[in-house]
Amino acid sequence: MVIRPYGYALWERLQSWLDAALKEHGVQNAYFPQLIPMSFFEREAEHVEGFAPELAIVTRGGGKELEEPLALRPTSETIINSMFAKWVQSHRDLPMRLNQWANVHRWEMRTRPFVRTLEFLWQEGHTAHATPEEARAEAMAMLEVYREFAVTQAAMPVIAGRKSRIEQFAGANATFTIEAMMRDGRALQAGTTHDLGDNFSRAFGTQFSDAGGRLRHAHQASFGMSTRMVGGVVMSHGDDTGLRLPPRMAPLQVVLVPVAARGAAAAAVLAAVDAALVALRATGVRAQADVGTEKSPGWKFSHWEMKGVPLRIEIGPRDVASGTCAIARRDRPGKEGKEFGVPLAPELLVQEVLKRLDEVQAELLERATRFRDEHILDVSSHSQFLEVIEQGKWARGWWAGSDEQEVALKEESGATLRCFPLEQPGGGGTCFLTGKPADQVALFAKAY
Amino acid sequence: PVHRLDGPTGGLVLVAKTRAALRLASAAFAAREVRKRYRAVVWGRLAAGGVVDIPLDGKPASTGYSPLRWHPMEPSGGRDAGVGTGERGAGSLEGNRWTGTRGAAPGSALAVTVLDLAPVTGRTHQLRRHLALMGHPIVGDPKYTSGYAAQRALALGDPAAEEGWRAGGGQTVAPGAIAGATPHLPTGLHLWSVGLGLRHPITSEPLTLQLDEPPEADAAPAPKGKAKPAGKKQKETKLGMRATKDGDFSEWYSQVVIESEMISHYDVSGCYILRPWAYAIWDEIKNWFDAEIKKLGVQNAYFPLFITEEALTTEKDHVEGFAAEVAWVTKSGSSDLDRPLAIRPTSETVMYPFYRDWIRSHRDLPLRLNQWTNVVRWEFKHPTPFIRSREFLWQEGHTAFATRGEADAEVHTILDLYAAIYQDLLAVPVVRGVKSSKEKFAGALYTTTVEAFIPHTGRGIQGGTSHCLGQNFSKMFNIEFETEDGTRAHAWQNSWGFTTRSIGVMIMTHGDDRGVVIPPRVCAVQVVLIPIPSTKLGEEARAAMAARAAEIEAALKTAGLRVRVDDRDNYTPGWKYNYWELRGVPLRLELGPKDMEAGVAMLARRDTGAKESVAWADVAARVPQLLDTIQSDMLAKAKATLDTCIEQVTTWEGFMAALERKHAVLAPWCDEESVEEDVKRRSAGKDGENKDAREATMGAKTLCIPLEQPELPEGTMCFASGKPAKNWALWGRSY
């Protein structure tokens, strides 16, 4: 998959927000090699089992057969732990928090742009801590960072939860996830954090001397968010006309289009467009004017609607005369979203634009939340569960099933256990499948 | 030499000047008539002396030892830290062969002791083995630390050590683990031969030969509050660095990138880990350049890492240039791929098939894309961190224009940005120029370059290249568009790339014997603030000092600077100075008790060592000024050095003499490829025996034809061929 500039710009929005958030948390960026000796994977038994079938393997380089085959990283726990084993010596070295922005490869058979690709871009954070509690807290803290990004920036009302044993990361003690609902009702795992316990530190011998001089294994966390999130934005908000981008993510927040200007009036219109553009950019609004003459305004409207630009400002000769313009909101189609007579004076226009950008951001989230809540149904029996899944919705119910029953349910319905939401109703209930007493509620859905 | 020392042991060796003296002295050694004294730093605290007489290799062996002093250590002693602590109290090995007394050091979990050693016998590695058997392995001894120490711990029945040992798989610790575990001690074995007592072999008069204590033996931080003896300061600053830049440049470079924590080595040869201290510099370069090209209208995108074989071989010259160094993915999981996939060595061939699809009309032009990625070039040349590695990070820009004029203009705009990264950010002077036809990028119409020069090796280094590809690739990949008047034309293309190599050039340019020196604009920490709380200070005064440090930190942060306060309480101020000097932080701010009284702080420059005292109120104004001065001074200094390293000559003799002086040479040239090949051959020395010698005498090539040309009078001849010269070319040996 080639990520073209418009898609990459969305990724850059995510990058700059997340990079700042991670640095704020004390995470430092580094870069680890892409090629990892096969023997590294074999050190952690569950890890190799989980990833071996998906590895892309280099066996030849510079015209020679390699002595040991090298895998393209599918994730970097192994190589980073081989270094943690050297760098972590004392309790004073902890916590150690590293992150890298990198490409990773997983040999997937069924691919889908952004959501499931053979190569994808991501950040992967890897941390080492003195105690199991700190590693767990780190995994939870990063989950909250991801959740905050999804909700406040991408306007995606994700549900944060813990993965089941079947679905957790190969080599982790526990995996946490934010699950997003796409417009077709499918679930998208939009970011995961892992409490790795001391599994990798034991496999790689990452030990430190504690304050009393005793040797301890480090406890670790890892966490990643990828270009999949870009797919999540597209599938959370898009409609039949095209993309609908939340203003905080949109590479372009406002497009200015001059309307029906000929002759002498054209110059005045273009001047007004230009003045508005300058004023908007000066306040940090990502704006662009589409002033070309070869396409009609109507063509331009559709073009920018397809691209999901949140606001369109139309300026015509009559607007210039009356000192006004029209603003159309992408999230409300047709006349309903278009307002005439908005003041054109720069300082007033900027206020109008900023206000609307906030409104669009909030309404996209609200709408997606409503959609989500309408599509999650509580189930209390197996047949109800099947019915809900059949309707393309998410099923929520008390769960006390075994791993085998979870797998069987997936084979029967196509739905997987997405997570045990962190927010639980409390108390206890009866498992919808087994009828046994259950102490937590699980969410099931078909997923990407 | 009359006797020998073990490889890693340093110190005094007796050398005989005549055969007779040799024979007699050797006999004295064999008869154990020579008293030998060694100095060692060992793990743990030893309070009293004694004798170890554990037989080695089935033969009697005996070592006397007496502790001179001990130092508490920060317990980053690593996996064996629990072993040598001396906390377990007295114990004895079977048969009570050694008589040492364990001095328990309550509250001090980890310590090192400086020992005076007097071996009576001379078994293989006797001192190292005996001390390890005592549970006090010599610092920096990978061979005998782990196995023996762990076994020793087991023998003593220490449950904690036993648990750790078993948890580690019951194996001995990897060699080097202990050396690596002591960042605050110099690497290498802490064992030195310091004294010999014998009779003169000819005159029989008693001789006592003695060395001063090696500086390394005292490199461990002294107990707090105890002032360092004055004369030792200089030596102490060697923390981590053993090689000198002038003495052994290549060793110096290898050490400095590791010790400054910029690089870690990795199991795959030629691949390195960029640690945060190095990556932060790349982040700075990236942020600056990314913003600059976005202003030009360049957009970022991302193209796949994999290239199919057909795509890679589309442009013939291009594939010839890169084929030899491609890495191939041939398997997925356990199954073989039908068609192997190449990992991009550069992305022309991945991107241009898409350009063909995207570019239809003149309205689609210019198309200006850039990507920040890793690339892999599987070379077998000697790898060097940053400078030549099999995987590196870079940006690659790929643009397409309707006209050659636009393409030409962009080539130079980008080249200027590259020069600005070097000169303005990294404070490294470069020469802008055009590559000769022999040296240009495979498939390019012409290549422009910024060339830096490393005086210590006398080699030029290509710092970044901006290529005009002309229509070569657009013809191969059918990148055609409809012009304004309805005809069809091939696009004019450029590509340009800048890599992490630049960080290596920066280190080589500015580093010194104390470590790296990083220019303020790219350093992750621009000012390090070190409070110096003397033990005499009361609680209140210490609190006031900490508060003042925090205030200054806040003021500097407000001024937009990257500041770090080093208030770690387990290191001495002196140790911290070394630590941050090794890492190259441009400015150190010291705050001591006297400064507190006077209301001032001391500023110390990393580049010159100059110090000045500044009133607190002026710090926030003075520091940014000083950082600017450091930045420009570093460039000016490097520029002055570069200027002395470029000689302008007109004759072959002058050319060779300049090369001999490890200089680059500006010489009039006829601009013919055959002449360049000839010069390369003629200027190469005979094959040296080792790598360094080969590199020192490799043939010279053109680094570039500088954009700034000296005047070339009519009738000037080529220095090499005697044909009429067409330009001044910059020649040199190169990386």
CSV table of N, CA, C and O in Angstrom, one decimal, chain A residues 36-37 40-44 47 74-83 126 200 204:
chain,number,residue,atom,x,y,z
A,36,ILE,N,16.0,-8.8,12.3
A,36,ILE,CA,16.2,-9.5,13.6
A,36,ILE,C,16.5,-11.0,13.4
A,36,ILE,O,15.8,-11.6,12.6
A,37,PRO,N,17.6,-11.4,14.0
A,37,PRO,CA,17.9,-12.8,13.8
A,37,PRO,C,16.8,-13.8,14.2
A,37,PRO,O,16.1,-13.5,15.3
A,40,PHE,N,16.3,-14.9,17.9
A,40,PHE,CA,15.8,-14.0,18.9
A,40,PHE,C,14.3,-14.3,19.2
A,40,PHE,O,13.9,-14.3,20.3
A,41,PHE,N,13.6,-14.7,18.1
A,41,PHE,CA,12.2,-15.0,18.3
A,41,PHE,C,12.0,-16.2,19.1
A,41,PHE,O,11.0,-16.4,19.8
A,42,GLU,N,12.9,-17.1,18.9
A,42,GLU,CA,12.7,-18.4,19.6
A,42,GLU,C,12.9,-18.4,21.1
A,42,GLU,O,12.6,-19.4,21.8
A,43,ARG,N,13.4,-17.3,21.6
A,43,ARG,CA,13.7,-17.2,23.0
A,43,ARG,C,12.4,-17.2,23.8
A,43,ARG,O,12.3,-17.6,25.0
A,44,GLU,N,11.3,-16.5,23.3
A,44,GLU,CA,10.1,-16.5,24.0
A,44,GLU,C,9.1,-17.4,23.3
A,44,GLU,O,8.7,-17.1,22.2
A,47,HIS,N,5.7,-16.1,22.0
A,47,HIS,CA,5.9,-15.1,21.0
A,47,HIS,C,6.2,-15.6,19.7
A,47,HIS,O,5.6,-15.2,18.7
A,74,PRO,N,8.3,-7.8,13.0
A,74,PRO,CA,6.8,-7.7,13.0
A,74,PRO,C,6.4,-6.9,14.2
A,74,PRO,O,5.3,-6.4,14.3
A,75,THR,N,7.3,-6.7,15.2
A,75,THR,CA,7.2,-5.9,16.4
A,75,THR,C,8.6,-6.1,17.0
A,75,THR,O,9.3,-7.0,16.6
A,76,SER,N,9.0,-5.3,18.0
A,76,SER,CA,10.4,-5.3,18.3
A,76,SER,C,10.7,-5.7,19.8
A,76,SER,O,11.7,-5.4,20.3
A,77,GLU,N,9.7,-6.4,20.4
A,77,GLU,CA,10.0,-6.9,21.8
A,77,GLU,C,11.4,-7.6,21.9
A,77,GLU,O,12.1,-7.4,22.8
A,78,THR,N,11.6,-8.5,20.9
A,78,THR,CA,12.8,-9.3,21.1
A,78,THR,C,14.1,-8.5,21.0
A,78,THR,O,15.0,-8.6,21.8
A,79,ILE,N,14.2,-7.7,19.9
A,79,ILE,CA,15.5,-6.9,19.8
A,79,ILE,C,15.6,-5.9,20.9
A,79,ILE,O,16.7,-5.7,21.5
A,80,ILE,N,14.5,-5.3,21.3
A,80,ILE,CA,14.6,-4.3,22.4
A,80,ILE,C,15.0,-4.9,23.7
A,80,ILE,O,15.8,-4.4,24.4
A,81,ASN,N,14.5,-6.1,23.9
A,81,ASN,CA,14.9,-6.8,25.1
A,81,ASN,C,16.3,-7.3,25.1
A,81,ASN,O,17.0,-7.3,26.2
A,82,SER,N,16.8,-7.6,23.9
A,82,SER,CA,18.2,-8.0,23.9
A,82,SER,C,19.1,-6.8,24.3
A,82,SER,O,20.2,-7.0,24.8
A,83,MET,N,18.6,-5.6,24.1
A,83,MET,CA,19.3,-4.4,24.5
A,83,MET,C,19.0,-4.0,26.0
A,83,MET,O,19.9,-3.6,26.7
A,126,HIS,N,8.3,0.7,24.4
A,126,HIS,CA,8.7,-0.5,25.2
A,126,HIS,C,9.3,0.1,26.5
A,126,HIS,O,10.2,0.9,26.5
A,200,PHE,N,9.5,-11.5,28.9
A,200,PHE,CA,10.6,-11.3,28.0
A,200,PHE,C,11.9,-11.0,28.8
A,200,PHE,O,13.0,-11.4,28.4
A,204,PHE,N,15.3,-13.0,28.0
A,204,PHE,CA,16.5,-12.3,27.6
A,204,PHE,C,17.5,-12.0,28.7
A,204,PHE,O,18.5,-11.4,28.5
